[in-house]
Short mmCIF file of C-alpha atoms in Angstrom, two decimals:
data_model
loop_
_atom_site.label_atom_id
_atom_site.label_comp_id
_atom_site.label_asym_id
_atom_site.label_seq_id
_atom_site.Cartn_x
_atom_site.Cartn_y
_atom_site.Cartn_z
CA MET S 510 207.84 158.63 50.72
CA THR S 511 209.57 160.30 47.76
CA ASP S 512 207.90 162.64 45.36
CA ASN S 513 207.98 160.01 42.60
CA ASP S 514 205.91 157.22 44.10
CA LYS S 515 203.17 158.70 46.10
CA LYS S 516 200.37 156.20 47.11
CA THR S 517 196.90 156.69 48.38
CA PRO S 518 195.78 154.67 51.38
CA LEU S 519 193.96 152.42 48.92
CA TYR S 520 197.05 151.43 46.83
CA ASP S 521 197.31 147.86 48.14
CA VAL S 522 193.53 147.42 47.65
CA HIS S 523 193.79 148.53 44.02
CA VAL S 524 196.66 146.00 43.52
CA ASP S 525 194.56 143.23 45.16
CA LEU S 526 191.72 144.16 42.78
CA ARG S 527 194.30 143.59 39.99
CA ALA S 528 194.03 147.20 38.81
CA LYS S 529 196.39 148.51 36.11
CA ILE S 530 198.35 151.10 37.95
CA ALA S 531 199.64 154.22 36.24
CA ASP S 532 201.69 157.13 37.24
CA TYR S 533 199.53 160.29 37.41
CA TYR S 534 201.57 163.34 38.40
CA HIS S 535 203.79 161.17 40.64
CA PHE S 536 200.84 159.30 42.18
CA LEU S 537 200.51 155.52 41.57
CA MET S 538 196.76 155.46 40.70
CA PRO S 539 194.40 152.79 39.37
CA LEU S 540 193.92 153.35 35.64
CA GLN S 541 191.40 150.57 35.27
CA TYR S 542 190.04 147.51 36.92
CA SER S 543 187.75 145.40 34.68
CA GLY S 544 188.22 147.71 31.67
CA ILE S 545 187.64 151.34 30.80
CA ILE S 546 184.46 150.75 28.72
CA SER S 547 182.75 148.52 31.27
CA GLU S 548 183.58 150.83 34.13
CA HIS S 549 182.41 153.81 32.08
CA ARG S 550 178.96 152.14 31.42
CA CYS S 551 178.75 151.09 35.01
CA VAL S 552 178.91 154.76 36.06
CA ARG S 553 176.42 155.77 33.38
CA ASN S 554 173.97 152.99 34.18
CA ASN S 555 174.43 152.21 37.87
CA ALA S 556 177.26 153.63 39.93
CA GLY S 557 181.03 153.69 40.16
CA LEU S 558 183.44 154.17 43.11
CA PHE S 559 186.59 156.18 42.41
CA ASP S 560 189.62 156.69 44.63
CA ILE S 561 190.60 160.30 43.88
CA SER S 562 192.74 160.86 46.96
CA HIS S 563 195.44 162.34 44.79
CA MET S 564 193.42 165.54 44.63
CA GLY S 565 194.73 168.32 46.78
CA GLU S 566 193.03 170.06 49.71
CA ILE S 567 194.09 173.47 50.76
CA VAL S 568 192.26 174.82 53.87
CA ILE S 569 191.94 178.55 54.38
CA GLU S 570 190.88 179.73 57.76
CA GLY S 571 190.57 182.96 59.76
CA GLU S 572 189.19 186.47 59.74
CA GLY S 573 190.56 187.25 56.26
CA ALA S 574 189.57 184.03 54.68
CA THR S 575 186.82 185.35 52.48
CA GLU S 576 188.91 188.29 51.32
CA LEU S 577 191.80 186.04 50.35
CA VAL S 578 189.63 183.54 48.48
CA GLN S 579 187.94 186.35 46.50
CA LYS S 580 191.34 187.80 45.59
CA ILE S 581 192.71 184.56 44.18
CA ILE S 582 189.74 183.23 42.29
CA THR S 583 188.02 184.71 39.25
CA ASN S 584 184.57 183.51 40.28
CA ASP S 585 182.49 185.44 42.96
CA ILE S 586 181.66 183.58 46.10
CA SER S 587 180.18 186.61 47.98
CA ASN S 588 176.74 185.26 47.65
CA LEU S 589 177.60 181.62 48.12
CA PRO S 590 175.66 180.11 51.08
CA ASP S 591 177.50 178.33 53.83
CA TYR S 592 178.11 174.54 53.09
CA LYS S 593 177.94 175.15 49.41
CA ALA S 594 180.72 174.73 46.84
CA ALA S 595 181.53 176.50 43.55
CA TYR S 596 183.84 176.04 40.55
CA SER S 597 186.53 178.65 39.64
CA PRO S 598 189.80 179.10 37.89
CA ILE S 599 192.69 180.66 39.77
CA CYS S 600 194.64 182.94 37.43
CA ASP S 601 197.98 184.67 37.42
CA GLU S 602 198.40 188.44 36.77
CA GLU S 603 198.36 187.80 33.00
CA GLY S 604 195.13 185.85 33.26
CA GLY S 605 196.72 182.48 32.62
CA ILE S 606 195.02 179.65 34.40
CA LEU S 607 197.14 178.38 37.43
CA ASP S 608 194.50 175.81 38.37
CA ASP S 609 190.77 175.16 38.19
CA ILE S 610 189.37 174.32 41.61
CA ILE S 611 186.33 173.60 43.70
CA VAL S 612 185.83 176.12 46.61
CA PHE S 613 184.01 174.63 49.53
CA LYS S 614 182.56 177.42 51.79
CA TYR S 615 181.95 176.32 55.41
CA ASN S 616 181.39 179.84 56.58
CA LEU S 617 182.95 183.24 56.08
CA LYS S 618 186.01 182.24 58.02
CA LYS S 619 186.62 178.74 56.60
CA TYR S 620 187.09 177.45 53.11
CA MET S 621 188.52 174.32 51.62
CA LEU S 622 189.98 174.54 48.00
CA VAL S 623 190.07 171.18 46.15
CA VAL S 624 192.94 171.56 43.66
CA ASN S 625 194.45 169.34 40.90
CA CYS S 626 197.09 167.06 42.30
CA GLY S 627 199.80 168.24 39.84
CA ASN S 628 199.16 171.88 41.04
CA THR S 629 198.87 171.48 44.86
CA LYS S 630 202.31 172.76 45.69
CA LYS S 631 202.24 175.51 43.12
CA VAL S 632 198.78 176.74 44.29
CA ASN S 633 199.66 176.50 47.92
CA LYS S 634 202.75 178.62 47.40
CA TRP S 635 200.75 181.14 45.25
CA ILE S 636 198.11 181.63 47.88
CA ASN S 637 200.71 182.15 50.58
CA GLU S 638 202.09 184.98 48.65
CA PHE S 639 198.93 186.84 49.02
CA LYS S 640 197.92 185.87 52.58
CA THR S 641 197.73 188.33 55.41
CA ASP S 642 198.42 187.74 59.07
CA LYS S 643 194.60 187.35 59.58
CA VAL S 644 194.44 184.00 57.83
CA ASN S 645 195.98 180.59 57.89
CA VAL S 646 196.66 178.58 54.74
CA ASN S 647 197.23 174.78 55.18
CA ASP S 648 197.84 172.19 52.59
CA GLU S 649 196.18 169.10 54.06
CA SER S 650 196.40 166.92 50.97
CA ASP S 651 198.60 164.44 52.72
CA ILE S 652 196.08 163.73 55.48
CA ILE S 653 192.84 163.85 53.54
CA SER S 654 191.57 161.21 51.16
CA LEU S 655 188.76 161.58 48.72
CA LEU S 656 186.37 158.98 47.30
CA ALA S 657 183.73 159.65 44.59
CA VAL S 658 180.45 157.70 44.17
CA GLN S 659 179.06 158.56 40.75
CA GLY S 660 176.10 157.41 38.79
CA PRO S 661 172.24 157.28 38.81
CA LYS S 662 172.25 154.93 41.85
CA SER S 663 174.67 157.01 43.87
CA GLU S 664 171.87 158.63 45.87
CA GLU S 665 170.55 155.34 47.18
CA ILE S 666 174.09 154.22 48.07
CA ILE S 667 174.74 157.48 49.97
CA ARG S 668 171.36 157.07 51.73
CA LEU S 669 172.41 153.66 52.95
CA VAL S 670 175.91 154.78 54.12
CA CYS S 671 175.51 158.28 55.21
CA GLY S 672 171.75 158.80 55.80
CA ASP S 673 168.86 160.72 54.43
CA GLU S 674 170.28 164.14 55.02
CA CYS S 675 173.32 163.49 52.84
CA ALA S 676 171.15 161.76 50.19
CA GLY S 677 169.04 164.93 50.19
CA LEU S 678 171.90 167.38 49.48
CA SER S 679 171.31 169.56 46.47
CA ARG S 680 173.91 169.90 43.68
CA PHE S 681 177.17 171.48 45.11
CA GLN S 682 175.88 171.45 48.66
CA PHE S 683 177.89 169.61 51.31
CA LYS S 684 177.63 168.39 54.89
CA GLU S 685 179.84 167.17 57.72
CA ILE S 686 178.71 164.00 59.35
CA THR S 687 180.04 161.14 61.57
CA VAL S 688 179.52 157.50 60.41
CA ASP S 689 180.82 154.62 62.53
CA GLU S 690 183.32 157.04 64.21
CA MET S 691 184.49 158.30 60.77
CA GLN S 692 184.29 162.01 60.32
CA LEU S 693 183.15 162.58 56.71
CA THR S 694 182.47 165.62 54.54
CA VAL S 695 179.96 164.59 51.93
CA SER S 696 179.35 166.86 48.91
CA ARG S 697 177.07 166.46 45.92
CA THR S 698 179.75 167.09 43.32
CA GLY S 699 181.62 165.12 40.69
CA TYR S 700 183.49 165.01 37.36
CA THR S 701 181.36 162.55 35.32
CA GLY S 702 178.26 164.34 34.19
CA GLU S 703 176.17 161.99 36.32
CA ASP S 704 174.54 162.70 39.62
CA GLY S 705 177.06 161.79 42.32
CA PHE S 706 178.85 162.45 45.61
CA GLU S 707 182.36 163.05 46.77
CA ILE S 708 183.38 162.14 50.32
CA PHE S 709 186.40 163.53 52.15
CA VAL S 710 187.83 161.22 54.85
CA ASP S 711 190.91 161.10 57.04
CA ASN S 712 193.52 158.86 55.48
CA SER S 713 193.17 156.50 58.48
CA HIS S 714 189.61 155.66 57.64
CA CYS S 715 189.83 155.67 53.91
CA VAL S 716 190.13 151.88 53.34
CA ASP S 717 187.15 151.31 55.77
CA LEU S 718 185.01 153.78 54.00
CA TRP S 719 185.81 152.25 50.64
CA ASN S 720 184.85 148.72 51.87
CA ILE S 721 181.64 150.00 53.48
CA LEU S 722 180.59 151.72 50.24
CA LEU S 723 181.35 148.69 48.13
CA GLU S 724 179.57 146.37 50.62
CA LYS S 725 176.44 148.54 50.98
CA GLY S 726 176.48 149.42 47.22
CA LYS S 727 176.69 145.80 46.10
CA ASP S 728 172.99 145.55 45.42
CA MET S 729 173.07 148.66 43.38
CA ASP S 730 175.87 147.24 41.27
CA LEU S 731 178.49 149.72 42.60
CA LYS S 732 181.89 148.85 41.15
CA PRO S 733 185.35 150.41 41.36
CA ALA S 734 186.20 152.67 38.51
CA GLY S 735 189.59 153.99 37.55
CA LEU S 736 191.11 157.16 36.12
CA GLY S 737 190.70 155.85 32.57
CA ALA S 738 186.92 155.82 32.91
CA ARG S 739 187.05 159.14 34.85
CA ASP S 740 188.69 160.67 31.72
CA THR S 741 186.21 159.30 29.15
CA LEU S 742 183.28 160.26 31.46
CA ARG S 743 184.49 163.85 31.94
CA LEU S 744 185.12 164.29 28.23
CA GLU S 745 181.60 163.21 27.33
CA ALA S 746 180.34 165.59 29.97
CA GLY S 747 182.33 168.45 28.55
CA TYR S 748 184.65 169.04 31.62
CA LEU S 749 188.17 170.41 31.06
CA LEU S 750 191.27 168.69 32.43
CA TYR S 751 194.07 170.79 33.81
CA GLY S 752 197.43 170.13 32.01
CA TYR S 753 195.69 169.26 28.81
CA ASP S 754 192.75 171.44 28.02
CA ILE S 755 193.84 174.41 30.21
CA ASP S 756 197.15 175.61 31.64
CA GLU S 757 199.06 178.76 32.37
CA PHE S 758 199.18 179.71 28.66
CA ILE S 759 195.38 179.80 28.42
CA THR S 760 192.87 182.24 29.91
CA PRO S 761 189.38 181.29 31.20
CA LEU S 762 187.87 183.49 28.44
CA GLU S 763 189.45 181.40 25.73
CA ALA S 764 188.66 178.19 27.56
CA GLY S 765 184.90 178.76 27.40
CA LEU S 766 184.85 179.60 31.11
CA SER S 767 183.65 183.25 30.87
CA TRP S 768 180.86 182.38 33.13
CA THR S 769 183.41 181.83 35.95
CA VAL S 770 185.01 185.30 35.57
CA LYS S 771 183.12 187.95 37.43
CA PHE S 772 184.39 191.39 36.47
CA ASN S 773 181.82 193.17 38.65
CA LYS S 774 183.19 191.81 41.89
CA THR S 775 186.03 193.31 44.02
CA ASP S 776 189.50 193.22 42.62
CA PHE S 777 190.95 189.73 41.76
CA ILE S 778 194.27 188.62 40.38
CA GLY S 779 194.28 188.67 36.66
CA LYS S 780 191.34 191.02 36.28
CA ASP S 781 193.02 193.81 34.36
CA SER S 782 194.60 191.41 31.85
CA LEU S 783 191.29 189.59 31.28
CA LEU S 784 189.43 192.83 30.92
CA ARG S 785 191.90 193.99 28.28
CA LEU S 786 191.66 190.60 26.47
CA LYS S 787 187.85 190.75 26.54
CA LYS S 788 187.94 194.39 25.13
CA TYR S 789 190.33 193.69 22.30
CA GLY S 790 189.03 190.27 21.34
CA LEU S 791 190.29 186.66 21.58
CA LYS S 792 192.48 185.08 19.08
CA ARG S 793 191.67 181.45 19.79
CA MET S 794 188.73 179.67 21.30
CA PHE S 795 188.02 176.35 23.06
CA VAL S 796 185.92 173.92 20.98
CA ALA S 797 184.50 170.40 21.31
CA PHE S 798 184.20 168.28 18.28
CA LYS S 799 182.80 164.91 17.30
CA MET S 800 184.20 162.69 14.52
CA HIS S 801 181.80 161.92 11.64
CA ASP S 802 182.71 158.29 11.40
CA LYS S 803 186.36 157.06 11.75
CA GLY S 804 189.35 158.30 13.68
CA ILE S 805 190.10 158.79 17.35
CA PRO S 806 191.50 162.17 18.10
CA ARG S 807 194.43 162.47 20.46
CA THR S 808 196.33 165.27 22.26
CA ASP S 809 198.34 167.48 19.72
CA ASN S 810 196.62 166.26 16.53
CA GLU S 811 196.14 169.22 14.17
CA ILE S 812 192.72 170.63 13.39
CA ILE S 813 192.36 171.43 9.75
CA HIS S 814 189.99 173.66 7.75
CA ASN S 815 190.28 173.88 3.89
CA ASN S 816 193.82 172.35 4.19
CA ASN S 817 195.02 174.99 6.71
CA VAL S 818 195.90 174.14 10.21
CA VAL S 819 193.45 176.19 12.29
CA GLY S 820 194.01 174.60 15.68
CA LYS S 821 195.22 171.81 17.81
CA VAL S 822 193.60 168.90 19.85
CA THR S 823 194.07 169.14 23.63
CA SER S 824 192.11 165.91 24.74
CA GLY S 825 190.59 163.15 22.74
CA THR S 826 189.18 159.74 23.15
CA PHE S 827 186.80 157.13 22.01
CA SER S 828 183.50 157.86 23.51
CA PRO S 829 182.03 154.63 25.01
CA SER S 830 178.46 156.14 25.02
CA LEU S 831 178.48 157.45 21.46
CA GLU S 832 180.95 154.75 20.14
CA ILE S 833 182.76 157.45 18.14
CA GLY S 834 185.84 159.68 18.60
CA ILE S 835 185.27 162.92 20.51
CA GLY S 836 187.70 165.66 21.57
CA PHE S 837 188.48 169.13 22.76
CA GLY S 838 190.85 171.66 21.33
CA TYR S 839 191.47 175.26 20.45
CA VAL S 840 190.95 176.88 17.01
CA LEU S 841 191.20 180.43 15.60
CA LYS S 842 188.15 182.09 16.90
CA ARG S 843 186.37 182.58 13.59
CA PHE S 844 186.17 178.74 13.14
CA ALA S 845 184.78 178.31 16.63
CA GLU S 846 182.00 180.67 16.03
CA HIS S 847 180.40 179.05 13.06
CA LYS S 848 180.06 175.51 14.20
CA SER S 849 182.54 174.75 11.38
CA ARG S 850 183.13 171.46 9.77
CA VAL S 851 186.72 170.63 10.28
CA LYS S 852 189.15 167.73 9.90
CA ILE S 853 191.38 166.19 12.40
CA LYS S 854 194.86 164.98 11.23
CA ILE S 855 195.39 161.56 12.77
CA ARG S 856 198.67 159.72 11.60
CA GLY S 857 198.83 161.77 8.40
CA THR S 858 195.15 161.29 7.32
CA ASP S 859 192.48 163.97 7.65
CA TYR S 860 189.19 162.68 9.19
CA PRO S 861 186.12 164.82 9.10
CA ALA S 862 184.70 166.17 12.29
CA GLN S 863 182.02 168.68 13.48
CA ILE S 864 182.37 171.34 16.12
CA VAL S 865 179.49 170.65 18.59
CA ASP S 866 178.17 171.93 21.93
CA THR S 867 178.97 170.12 25.18
CA PRO S 868 178.01 167.97 26.84
CA PHE S 869 178.30 165.39 24.15
CA ILE S 870 175.66 163.26 25.74
CA GLU S 871 172.38 164.20 27.38
CA THR S 872 173.56 163.82 31.02
CA PRO S 873 171.12 163.87 33.89
CA LEU S 874 172.73 167.15 35.14
CA ARG S 875 172.00 168.81 31.87
CA ARG S 876 168.42 167.51 31.82
CA SER S 877 167.65 168.81 35.26
CA HIS S 878 169.41 172.16 34.41
CA ASN S 879 167.14 172.56 31.33
CA GLN S 880 164.08 171.84 33.35
CA ASN S 881 165.12 174.39 35.92
CA LYS S 882 165.54 176.99 33.27
CA VAL S 883 161.91 176.61 32.13
CA MET P 1358 198.08 134.10 30.45
CA ASP P 1359 198.05 132.03 27.34
CA PHE P 1360 201.25 131.19 25.30
CA PRO P 1361 200.30 128.64 22.64
CA GLU P 1362 203.19 126.26 21.77
CA ASP P 1363 202.58 126.13 17.99
CA LEU P 1364 203.25 129.87 17.61
CA PHE P 1365 206.37 132.12 17.19
CA TYR P 1366 206.54 135.39 19.06
CA THR P 1367 208.31 138.74 18.86
CA LYS P 1368 209.73 140.97 21.56
CA SER P 1369 207.11 143.59 20.47
CA HIS P 1370 204.35 141.12 21.40
CA GLU P 1371 203.10 139.85 18.05
CA TRP P 1372 202.47 136.20 17.41
CA VAL P 1373 203.18 134.32 14.14
CA LYS P 1374 201.56 131.11 12.96
CA LYS P 1375 203.06 129.20 10.03
CA GLU P 1376 200.45 128.30 7.47
CA GLY P 1377 201.97 126.23 4.56
CA ASN P 1378 205.46 126.85 3.16
CA ASN P 1379 205.54 130.56 2.67
CA LYS P 1380 202.54 132.11 4.56
CA VAL P 1381 202.20 133.25 8.03
CA ARG P 1382 199.29 134.64 10.00
CA VAL P 1383 200.00 137.48 12.50
CA GLY P 1384 198.20 138.88 15.55
CA ILE P 1385 199.01 140.28 18.98
CA THR P 1386 199.45 138.15 22.02
CA SER P 1387 197.11 137.70 24.92
CA HIS P 1388 199.56 139.62 27.05
CA ALA P 1389 199.61 142.53 24.58
CA GLN P 1390 195.84 142.81 24.44
CA SER P 1391 195.60 142.67 28.19
CA GLU P 1392 198.12 145.47 28.51
CA LEU P 1393 196.23 147.64 25.88
CA GLY P 1394 192.87 147.29 27.48
CA ASP P 1395 189.71 147.67 25.40
CA VAL P 1396 190.57 147.77 21.67
CA VAL P 1397 188.30 150.17 19.88
CA TYR P 1398 189.97 150.51 16.56
CA VAL P 1399 192.40 148.52 14.29
CA GLU P 1400 193.98 150.16 11.22
CA LEU P 1401 194.98 147.28 8.90
CA PRO P 1402 197.61 147.46 6.24
CA ASP P 1403 196.69 147.69 2.48
CA LEU P 1404 196.68 144.39 0.51
CA ASP P 1405 199.83 143.68 -1.45
CA ARG P 1406 201.80 146.09 0.75
CA ILE P 1407 205.39 145.09 1.13
CA VAL P 1408 206.41 145.04 4.80
CA LYS P 1409 209.80 144.71 6.48
CA ALA P 1410 210.58 142.69 9.56
CA GLY P 1411 210.42 145.04 12.51
CA GLY P 1412 208.74 147.68 10.48
CA ALA P 1413 205.56 149.43 11.71
CA CYS P 1414 202.54 148.23 9.67
CA THR P 1415 199.40 148.45 11.76
CA VAL P 1416 197.93 150.69 14.38
CA VAL P 1417 195.75 149.42 17.26
CA GLU P 1418 193.84 151.96 19.34
CA SER P 1419 192.58 151.30 22.87
CA VAL P 1420 190.39 153.84 24.68
CA LYS P 1421 193.58 155.50 26.05
CA ALA P 1422 195.98 155.60 23.20
CA ALA P 1423 197.26 154.39 19.81
CA TYR P 1424 199.99 151.72 19.52
CA GLU P 1425 202.07 150.63 16.47
CA ILE P 1426 202.10 147.00 15.57
CA TYR P 1427 205.32 145.77 13.81
CA SER P 1428 205.56 143.09 11.14
CA PRO P 1429 207.33 140.14 12.44
CA VAL P 1430 208.69 139.06 9.06
CA SER P 1431 209.38 140.62 5.72
CA GLY P 1432 207.04 140.00 2.85
CA LYS P 1433 203.81 140.88 1.09
CA VAL P 1434 200.42 141.34 2.84
CA LEU P 1435 198.00 138.78 1.25
CA LYS P 1436 194.96 139.07 3.45
CA THR P 1437 193.77 141.21 6.37
CA ASN P 1438 191.05 140.46 8.86
CA ASN P 1439 188.18 142.65 7.89
CA ASP P 1440 186.07 141.51 10.82
CA LEU P 1441 188.22 143.78 13.06
CA GLU P 1442 186.72 146.82 11.19
CA ASN P 1443 183.35 146.40 12.92
CA ASN P 1444 184.42 144.16 15.79
CA PRO P 1445 187.77 145.40 17.14
CA GLN P 1446 186.99 143.83 20.49
CA LEU P 1447 187.77 140.40 18.84
CA VAL P 1448 191.42 141.33 19.62
CA ASN P 1449 190.63 141.25 23.33
CA GLU P 1450 188.20 138.36 23.30
CA ASP P 1451 190.17 135.89 21.00
CA PRO P 1452 193.68 137.26 20.37
CA TYR P 1453 195.02 133.94 18.89
CA GLY P 1454 191.86 133.09 16.88
CA LYS P 1455 189.24 135.54 15.56
CA GLY P 1456 191.42 138.56 16.53
CA TRP P 1457 194.21 137.85 14.00
CA PHE P 1458 195.40 140.85 12.01
CA PHE P 1459 196.94 139.80 8.62
CA ILE P 1460 198.50 137.08 6.48
CA ILE P 1461 201.90 137.64 4.99
CA GLU P 1462 203.52 135.86 2.10
CA ILE P 1463 206.97 135.50 3.56
CA GLU P 1464 210.15 136.48 1.66
CA ASP P 1465 212.61 134.35 3.43
CA PRO P 1466 211.34 131.50 5.57
CA GLN P 1467 214.69 131.57 7.43
CA GLU P 1468 213.43 134.68 9.23
CA LEU P 1469 211.15 132.52 11.34
CA THR P 1470 214.12 131.09 13.16
CA LYS P 1471 214.92 134.53 14.51
CA LEU P 1472 211.67 134.71 16.42
CA LEU P 1473 211.03 133.65 20.01
CA SER P 1474 209.57 130.32 21.16
CA ASN P 1475 206.59 130.27 23.45
CA LYS P 1476 208.88 129.59 26.49
CA ASP P 1477 211.15 132.47 25.59
CA TYR P 1478 208.26 134.80 25.11
CA GLU P 1479 206.67 133.76 28.38
CA GLU P 1480 209.95 134.43 30.21
CA LEU P 1481 210.08 137.92 28.63
CA CYS P 1482 206.52 138.71 29.74
CA GLN P 1483 207.35 137.54 33.29
CA ALA P 1484 210.64 139.41 33.52
CA LYS P 1485 208.62 142.61 33.32
#
């Protein structure tokens, strides 16, 4: 298999389902099956099944595992319970974001990092530069597949396929189980803003698991959903996408990810640069914006204020839930702070937009989050 | 896939229907709408605008991206399909009917002979 046409174990299944296939960082992935809007609504109303086996898995094991993870991530996992996951950026010495990942903690001596597929090799190499003899770092991306079941009905589907204990997981908790001789790691995580689960499975059982989920989920209207819907769902939910909204030229502080940078923990890579940046102030800031009426923002559109260019769009789309254009971008900091009214230049015309808070829609995760706060 | 016999086609996936001596109706083909996916916005040309054969004159946006639509012939825009403003999905639902884009008063009817027949166009789509 060359680097240019990587396929997940489900490639032929996607083709049989007449999916539109697109190249995503050298993976031939399903962009859509029935259509982005119908798949998006299926996830918001019922449940959707995603093949996200392109995601990378790097396993860190050994005496020095915790120490190594704490060194490379900006978040602090020292108080993270076993079998719980956490989100974090990985930064370089200058504070630029090398990747944004989910850290799965099995115990103090074993972690799995789920990394973006375009960054797997880079991150693996980076971690190996800092590893000691007390720890092993293995890129297991080529043997692990990943499926996501997302949507309000996902808990019932997981109950049917994986049992009550998995259905009872709390957000970001995970569990290892065996189902029909398949060894699965089931976690209550996702990238859609809905309740949902992600299931890690050996490549050899990936197609079986996909079929079982679809079969058992049939009564709950579970349908395959592609990367197109995954993108519109994550935008509505306010989640960043590496390579578009964040990259090595952007720090977590500018990206609105300050909550993931824990200056009080032990030393970590990028700490000094980020501290300096925090002290002397940021120049630009991440914003989310919603169009007033017309116009669909796209990557690289200019953000305008009083006829001046004050920023640039990094992601944009038509929101199937709001039926209006929404997007992310970076603007000079003073325009981010005041919930400014701006314009987005689309094919030469300026369309009015308003800087807003994320998520764009009242997602179930946000609702329960607010309840917990009270 | 549908390739009606009474239409002319372009390599850039527009269809052209002759209506009277010097008028043509233009839209995008069933193949094109299927490739685009859900159409969520259509930017139509201004009335009376002079367009050139092969020149970009309209933009269609799907959820994923924006695409230029090219005028198959040279002439003047007489009428546009205002229904697309509120119902862009007509392009997906009925590409050869209610999903039409605009009517052009054609400058030189000879230009039509340069367009593809339904058979030629079907071959072009299948060659991909």
